Backbone as a chain_set.jsonl record, in Angstrom:
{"seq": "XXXXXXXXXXXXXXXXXXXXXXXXXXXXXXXXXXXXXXXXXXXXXXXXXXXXXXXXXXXXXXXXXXXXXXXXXXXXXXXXXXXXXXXXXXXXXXXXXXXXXXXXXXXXXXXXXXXXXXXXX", "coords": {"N": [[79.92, 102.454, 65.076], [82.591, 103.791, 67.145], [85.168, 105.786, 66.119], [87.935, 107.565, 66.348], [90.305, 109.55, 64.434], [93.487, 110.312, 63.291], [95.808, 112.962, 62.481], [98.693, 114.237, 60.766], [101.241, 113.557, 61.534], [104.645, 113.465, 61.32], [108.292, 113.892, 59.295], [110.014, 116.214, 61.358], [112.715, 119.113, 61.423], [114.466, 120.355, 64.236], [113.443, 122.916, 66.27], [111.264, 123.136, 64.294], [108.034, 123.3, 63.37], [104.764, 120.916, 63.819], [101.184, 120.438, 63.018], [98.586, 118.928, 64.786], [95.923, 116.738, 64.359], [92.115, 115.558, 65.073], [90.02, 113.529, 64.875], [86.548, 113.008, 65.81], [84.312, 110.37, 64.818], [81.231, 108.333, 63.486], [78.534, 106.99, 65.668], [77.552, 109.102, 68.652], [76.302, 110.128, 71.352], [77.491, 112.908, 72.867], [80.377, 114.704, 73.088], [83.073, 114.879, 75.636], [86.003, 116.089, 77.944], [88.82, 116.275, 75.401], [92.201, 114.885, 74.567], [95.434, 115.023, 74.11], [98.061, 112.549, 74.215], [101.343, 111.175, 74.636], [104.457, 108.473, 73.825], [107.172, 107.564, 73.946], [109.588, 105.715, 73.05], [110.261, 103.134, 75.431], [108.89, 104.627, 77.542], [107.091, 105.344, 79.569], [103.066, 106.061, 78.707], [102.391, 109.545, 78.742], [100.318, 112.703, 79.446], [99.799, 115.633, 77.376], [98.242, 117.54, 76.422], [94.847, 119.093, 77.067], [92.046, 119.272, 76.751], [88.925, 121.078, 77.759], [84.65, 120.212, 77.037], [84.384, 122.776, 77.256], [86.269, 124.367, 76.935], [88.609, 124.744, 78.791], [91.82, 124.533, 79.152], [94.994, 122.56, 79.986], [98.286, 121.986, 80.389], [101.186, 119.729, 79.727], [104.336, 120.368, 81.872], [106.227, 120.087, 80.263], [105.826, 121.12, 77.525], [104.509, 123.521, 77.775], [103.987, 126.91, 76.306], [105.105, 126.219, 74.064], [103.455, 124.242, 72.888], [99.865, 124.025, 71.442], [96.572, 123.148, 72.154], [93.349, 122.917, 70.782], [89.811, 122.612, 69.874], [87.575, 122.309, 67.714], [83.889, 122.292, 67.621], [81.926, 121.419, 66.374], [83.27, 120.253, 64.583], [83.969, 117.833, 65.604], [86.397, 117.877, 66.492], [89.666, 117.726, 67.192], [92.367, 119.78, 68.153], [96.209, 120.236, 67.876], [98.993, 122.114, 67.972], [102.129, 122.043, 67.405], [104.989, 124.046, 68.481], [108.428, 125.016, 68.062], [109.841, 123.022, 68.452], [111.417, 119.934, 69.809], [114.204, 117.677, 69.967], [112.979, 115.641, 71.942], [110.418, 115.901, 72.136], [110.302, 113.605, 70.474], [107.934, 110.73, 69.74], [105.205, 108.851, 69.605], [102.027, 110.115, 68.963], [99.323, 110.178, 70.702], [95.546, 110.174, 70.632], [93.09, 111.456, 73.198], [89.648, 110.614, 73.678], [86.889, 111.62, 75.763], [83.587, 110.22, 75.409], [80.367, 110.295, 75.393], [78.109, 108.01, 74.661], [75.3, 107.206, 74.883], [72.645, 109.224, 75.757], [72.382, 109.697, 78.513], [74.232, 107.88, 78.994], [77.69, 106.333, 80.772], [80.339, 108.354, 80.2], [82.899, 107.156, 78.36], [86.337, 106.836, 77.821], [87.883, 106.994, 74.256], [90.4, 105.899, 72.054], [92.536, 107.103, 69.536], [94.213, 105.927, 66.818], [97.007, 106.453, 66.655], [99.532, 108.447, 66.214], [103.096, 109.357, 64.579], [105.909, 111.202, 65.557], [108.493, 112.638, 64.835], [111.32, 114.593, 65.87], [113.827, 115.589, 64.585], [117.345, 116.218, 63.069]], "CA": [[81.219, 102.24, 65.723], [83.149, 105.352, 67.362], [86.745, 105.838, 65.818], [88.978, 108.61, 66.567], [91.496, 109.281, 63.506], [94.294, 111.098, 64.273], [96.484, 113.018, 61.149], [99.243, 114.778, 60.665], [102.129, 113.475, 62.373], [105.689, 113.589, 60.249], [109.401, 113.984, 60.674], [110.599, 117.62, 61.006], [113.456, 119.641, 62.342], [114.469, 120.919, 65.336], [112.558, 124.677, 65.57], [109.844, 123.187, 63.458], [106.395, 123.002, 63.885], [103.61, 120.179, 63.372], [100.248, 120.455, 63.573], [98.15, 117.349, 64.893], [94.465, 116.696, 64.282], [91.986, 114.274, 65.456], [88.56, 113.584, 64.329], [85.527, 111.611, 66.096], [83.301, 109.624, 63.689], [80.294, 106.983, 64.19], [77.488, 107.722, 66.648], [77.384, 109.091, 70.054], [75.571, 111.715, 71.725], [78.309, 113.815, 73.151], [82.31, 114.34, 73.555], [83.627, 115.935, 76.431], [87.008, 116.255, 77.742], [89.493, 116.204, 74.496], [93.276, 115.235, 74.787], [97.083, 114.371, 73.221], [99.231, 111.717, 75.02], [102.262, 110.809, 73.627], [104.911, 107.669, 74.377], [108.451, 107.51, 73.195], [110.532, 104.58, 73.461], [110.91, 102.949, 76.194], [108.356, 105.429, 78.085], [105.58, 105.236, 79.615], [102.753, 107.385, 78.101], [102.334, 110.593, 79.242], [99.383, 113.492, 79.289], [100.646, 116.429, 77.019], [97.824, 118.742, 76.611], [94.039, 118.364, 77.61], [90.259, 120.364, 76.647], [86.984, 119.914, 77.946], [83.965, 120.767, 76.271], [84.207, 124.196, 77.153], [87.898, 125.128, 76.023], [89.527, 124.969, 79.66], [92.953, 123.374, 78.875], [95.909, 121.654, 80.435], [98.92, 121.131, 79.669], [102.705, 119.156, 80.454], [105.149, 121.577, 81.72], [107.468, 120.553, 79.648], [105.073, 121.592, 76.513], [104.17, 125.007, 78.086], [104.507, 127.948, 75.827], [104.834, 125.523, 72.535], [101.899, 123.607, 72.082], [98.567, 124.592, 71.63], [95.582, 122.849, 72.052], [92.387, 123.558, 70.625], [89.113, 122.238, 69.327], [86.027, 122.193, 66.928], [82.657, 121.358, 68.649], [80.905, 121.105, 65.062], [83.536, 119.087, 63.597], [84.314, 116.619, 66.303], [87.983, 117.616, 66.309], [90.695, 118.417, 68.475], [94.228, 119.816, 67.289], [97.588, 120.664, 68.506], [99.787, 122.553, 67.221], [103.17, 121.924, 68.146], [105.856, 124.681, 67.573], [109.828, 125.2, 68.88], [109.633, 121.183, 68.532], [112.532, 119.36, 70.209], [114.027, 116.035, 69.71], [112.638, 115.184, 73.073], [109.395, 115.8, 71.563], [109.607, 112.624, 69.036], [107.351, 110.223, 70.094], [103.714, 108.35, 69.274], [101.234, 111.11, 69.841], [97.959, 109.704, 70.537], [94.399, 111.114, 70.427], [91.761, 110.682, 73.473], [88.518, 111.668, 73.685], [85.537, 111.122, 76.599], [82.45, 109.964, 74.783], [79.286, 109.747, 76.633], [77.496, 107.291, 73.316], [74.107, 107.396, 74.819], [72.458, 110.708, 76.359], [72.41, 108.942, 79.742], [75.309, 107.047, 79.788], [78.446, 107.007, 81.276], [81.544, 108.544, 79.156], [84.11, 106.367, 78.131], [87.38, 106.998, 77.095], [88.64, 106.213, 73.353], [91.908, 105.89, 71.603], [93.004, 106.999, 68.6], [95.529, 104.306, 66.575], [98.316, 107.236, 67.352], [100.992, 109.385, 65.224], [104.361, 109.12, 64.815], [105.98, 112.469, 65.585], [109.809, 112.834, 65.085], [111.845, 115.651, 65.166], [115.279, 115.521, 64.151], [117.727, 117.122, 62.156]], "C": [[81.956, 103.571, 65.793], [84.82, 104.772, 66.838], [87.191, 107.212, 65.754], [90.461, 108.269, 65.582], [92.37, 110.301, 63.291], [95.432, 111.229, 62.588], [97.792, 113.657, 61.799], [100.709, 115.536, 61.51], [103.844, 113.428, 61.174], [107.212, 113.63, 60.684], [109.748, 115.788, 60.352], [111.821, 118.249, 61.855], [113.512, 120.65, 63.189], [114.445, 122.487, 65.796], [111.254, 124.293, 64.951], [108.691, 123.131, 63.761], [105.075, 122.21, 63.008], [102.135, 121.078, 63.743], [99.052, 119.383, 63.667], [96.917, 117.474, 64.835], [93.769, 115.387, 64.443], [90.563, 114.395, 65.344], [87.755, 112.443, 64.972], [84.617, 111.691, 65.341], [82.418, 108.479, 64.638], [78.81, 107.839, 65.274], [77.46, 107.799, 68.109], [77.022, 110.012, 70.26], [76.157, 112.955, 72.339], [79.987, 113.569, 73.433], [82.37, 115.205, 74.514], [85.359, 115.924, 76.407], [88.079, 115.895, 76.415], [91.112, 116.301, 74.662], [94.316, 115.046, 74.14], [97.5, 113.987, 74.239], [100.091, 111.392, 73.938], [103.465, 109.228, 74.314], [105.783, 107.757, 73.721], [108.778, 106.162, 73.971], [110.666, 104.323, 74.429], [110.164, 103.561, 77.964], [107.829, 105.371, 78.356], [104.565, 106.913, 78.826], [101.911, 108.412, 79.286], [100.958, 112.331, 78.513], [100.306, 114.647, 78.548], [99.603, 117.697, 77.059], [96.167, 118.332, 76.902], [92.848, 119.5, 77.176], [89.444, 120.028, 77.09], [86.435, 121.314, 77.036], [84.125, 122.124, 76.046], [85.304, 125.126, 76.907], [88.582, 125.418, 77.389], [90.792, 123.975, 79.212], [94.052, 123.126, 80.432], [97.039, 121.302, 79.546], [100.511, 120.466, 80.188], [103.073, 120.402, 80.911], [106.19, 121.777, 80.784], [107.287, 120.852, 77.352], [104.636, 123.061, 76.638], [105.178, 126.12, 77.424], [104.875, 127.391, 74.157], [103.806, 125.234, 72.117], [100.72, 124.426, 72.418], [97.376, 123.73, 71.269], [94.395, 123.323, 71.796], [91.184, 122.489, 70.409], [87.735, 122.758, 69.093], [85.03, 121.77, 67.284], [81.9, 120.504, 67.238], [81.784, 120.322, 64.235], [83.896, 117.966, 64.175], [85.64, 116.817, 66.508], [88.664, 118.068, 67.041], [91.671, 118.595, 67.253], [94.933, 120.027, 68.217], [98.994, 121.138, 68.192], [101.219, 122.829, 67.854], [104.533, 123.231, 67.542], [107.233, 124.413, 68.826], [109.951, 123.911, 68.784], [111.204, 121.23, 69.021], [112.892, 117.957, 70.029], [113.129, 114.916, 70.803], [111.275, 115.09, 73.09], [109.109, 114.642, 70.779], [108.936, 111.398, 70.409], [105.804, 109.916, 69.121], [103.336, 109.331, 69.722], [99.906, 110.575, 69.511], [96.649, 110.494, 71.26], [93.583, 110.244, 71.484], [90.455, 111.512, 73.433], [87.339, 110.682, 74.863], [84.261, 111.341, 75.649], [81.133, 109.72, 75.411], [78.18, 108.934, 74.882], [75.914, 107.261, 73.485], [73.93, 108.476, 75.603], [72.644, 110.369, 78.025], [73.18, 108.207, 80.236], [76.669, 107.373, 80.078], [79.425, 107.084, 80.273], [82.208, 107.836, 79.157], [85.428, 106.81, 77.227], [87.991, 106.307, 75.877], [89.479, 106.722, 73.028], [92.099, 106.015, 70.32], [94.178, 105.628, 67.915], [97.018, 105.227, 66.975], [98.922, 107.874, 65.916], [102.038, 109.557, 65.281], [104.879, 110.616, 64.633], [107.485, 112.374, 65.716], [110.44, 114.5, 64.358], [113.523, 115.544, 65.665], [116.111, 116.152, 62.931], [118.451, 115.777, 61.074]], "O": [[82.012, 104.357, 64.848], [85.409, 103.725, 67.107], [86.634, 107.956, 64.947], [91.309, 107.386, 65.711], [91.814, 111.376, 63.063], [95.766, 110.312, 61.838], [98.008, 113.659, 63.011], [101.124, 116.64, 61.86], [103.547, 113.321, 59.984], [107.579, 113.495, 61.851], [109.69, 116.364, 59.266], [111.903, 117.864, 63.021], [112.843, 121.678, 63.083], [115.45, 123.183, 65.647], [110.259, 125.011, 65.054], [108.532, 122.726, 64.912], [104.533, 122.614, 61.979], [102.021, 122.052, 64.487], [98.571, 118.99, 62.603], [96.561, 118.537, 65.345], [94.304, 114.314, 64.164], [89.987, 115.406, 65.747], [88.036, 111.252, 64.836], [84.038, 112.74, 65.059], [82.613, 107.978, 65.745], [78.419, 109.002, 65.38], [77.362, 106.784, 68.798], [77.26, 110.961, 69.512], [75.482, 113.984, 72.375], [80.591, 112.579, 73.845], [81.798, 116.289, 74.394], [86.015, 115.808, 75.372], [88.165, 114.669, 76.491], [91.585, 117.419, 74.863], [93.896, 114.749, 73.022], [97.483, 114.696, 75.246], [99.824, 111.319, 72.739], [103.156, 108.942, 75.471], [105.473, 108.086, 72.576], [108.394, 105.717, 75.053], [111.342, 105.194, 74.978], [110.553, 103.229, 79.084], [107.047, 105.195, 77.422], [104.926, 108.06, 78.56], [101.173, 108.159, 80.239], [100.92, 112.769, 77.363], [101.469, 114.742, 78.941], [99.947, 118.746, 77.604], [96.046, 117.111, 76.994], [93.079, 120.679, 77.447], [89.009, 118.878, 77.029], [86.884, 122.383, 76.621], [84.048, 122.654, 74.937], [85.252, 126.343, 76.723], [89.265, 126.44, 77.316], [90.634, 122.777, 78.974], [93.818, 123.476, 81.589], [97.03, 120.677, 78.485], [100.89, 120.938, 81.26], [102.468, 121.425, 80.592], [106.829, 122.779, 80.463], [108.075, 120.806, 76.408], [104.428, 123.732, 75.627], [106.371, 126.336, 77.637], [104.884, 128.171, 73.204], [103.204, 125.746, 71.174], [100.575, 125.239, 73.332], [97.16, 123.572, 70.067], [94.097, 124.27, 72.525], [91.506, 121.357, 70.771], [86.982, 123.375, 69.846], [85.071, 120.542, 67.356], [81.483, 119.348, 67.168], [81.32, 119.726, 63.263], [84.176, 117.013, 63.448], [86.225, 115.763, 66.757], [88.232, 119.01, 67.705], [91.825, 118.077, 66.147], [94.509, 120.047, 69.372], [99.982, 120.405, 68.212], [101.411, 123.713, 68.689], [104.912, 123.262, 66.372], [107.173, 123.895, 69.942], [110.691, 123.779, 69.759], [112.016, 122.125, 68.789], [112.02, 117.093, 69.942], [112.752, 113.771, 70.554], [110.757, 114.326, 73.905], [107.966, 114.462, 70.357], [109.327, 111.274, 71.569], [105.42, 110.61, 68.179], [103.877, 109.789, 70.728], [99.425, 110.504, 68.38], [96.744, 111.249, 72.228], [93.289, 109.059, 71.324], [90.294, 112.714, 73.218], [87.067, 109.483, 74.8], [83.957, 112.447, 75.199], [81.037, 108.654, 76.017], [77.626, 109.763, 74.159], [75.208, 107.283, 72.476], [74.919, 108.856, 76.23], [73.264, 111.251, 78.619], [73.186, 107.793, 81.396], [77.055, 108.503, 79.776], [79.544, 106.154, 79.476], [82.42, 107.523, 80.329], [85.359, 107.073, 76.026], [88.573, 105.238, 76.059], [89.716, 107.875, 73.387], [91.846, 104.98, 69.703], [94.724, 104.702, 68.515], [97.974, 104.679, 67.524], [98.59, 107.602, 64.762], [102.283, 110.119, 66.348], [104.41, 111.283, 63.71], [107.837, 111.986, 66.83], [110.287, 115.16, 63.33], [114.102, 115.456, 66.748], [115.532, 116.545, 61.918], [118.986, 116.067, 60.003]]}, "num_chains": 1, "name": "protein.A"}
């Protein structure tokens, strides 16, 4: 069973900086694209930053120049390291990842359970 588990969400203030991590477990034969969405209240959810296999990113505009996306091929992991944080920033931040589970088949997108990310003073 594939699960995507997603850490290191918290509350912090405004200037501060998280940093988010997200780990795939279980068996499948490859991950490609790697991303963070997030949803606040009330919100629909929204793309924030984005990797594929090969480290091209993507990201909101209104994240450009804060966050940073990265990831680990050998540990399964994505991060994101959020700095300058704003309140406008709090929100669920959830973890996806494209999985292709057999060598031949087609990728599917899974979902982390998410992270609660507030920043407030």
């Amino acid at each position: 069973q594939v699960q995507l588990v997603e850490s290191g969400g918290g509350l912090v203030q405004p200037g501060g900086s998280l940093r988010l991590s997200c780990a795939a477990s279980g068996s499948f034969f490859s991950i490609g694209t790697m991303g963070w969405y997030r949803q606040a209240p009330g919100k629909q959810r929204e793309l924030v930053a984005a990797i594929t296999s090969v480290g091209t990113t993507n990201y909101a505009d209104s994240v450009k120049g804060r966050f940073t996306i990265s990831r680990d091929n050998a540990k399964n992991t994505v991060y994101l390291q959020m700095n300058s944080l704003k309140p406008e920033d709090t929100a669920v931040y959830y973890c996806n990842a494209d999985l292709r589970i057999l060598r031949f088949g087609v990728p599917k997108g899974y979902w982390g359970q998410g992270t609660q990310v507030t920043v407030s003073s």
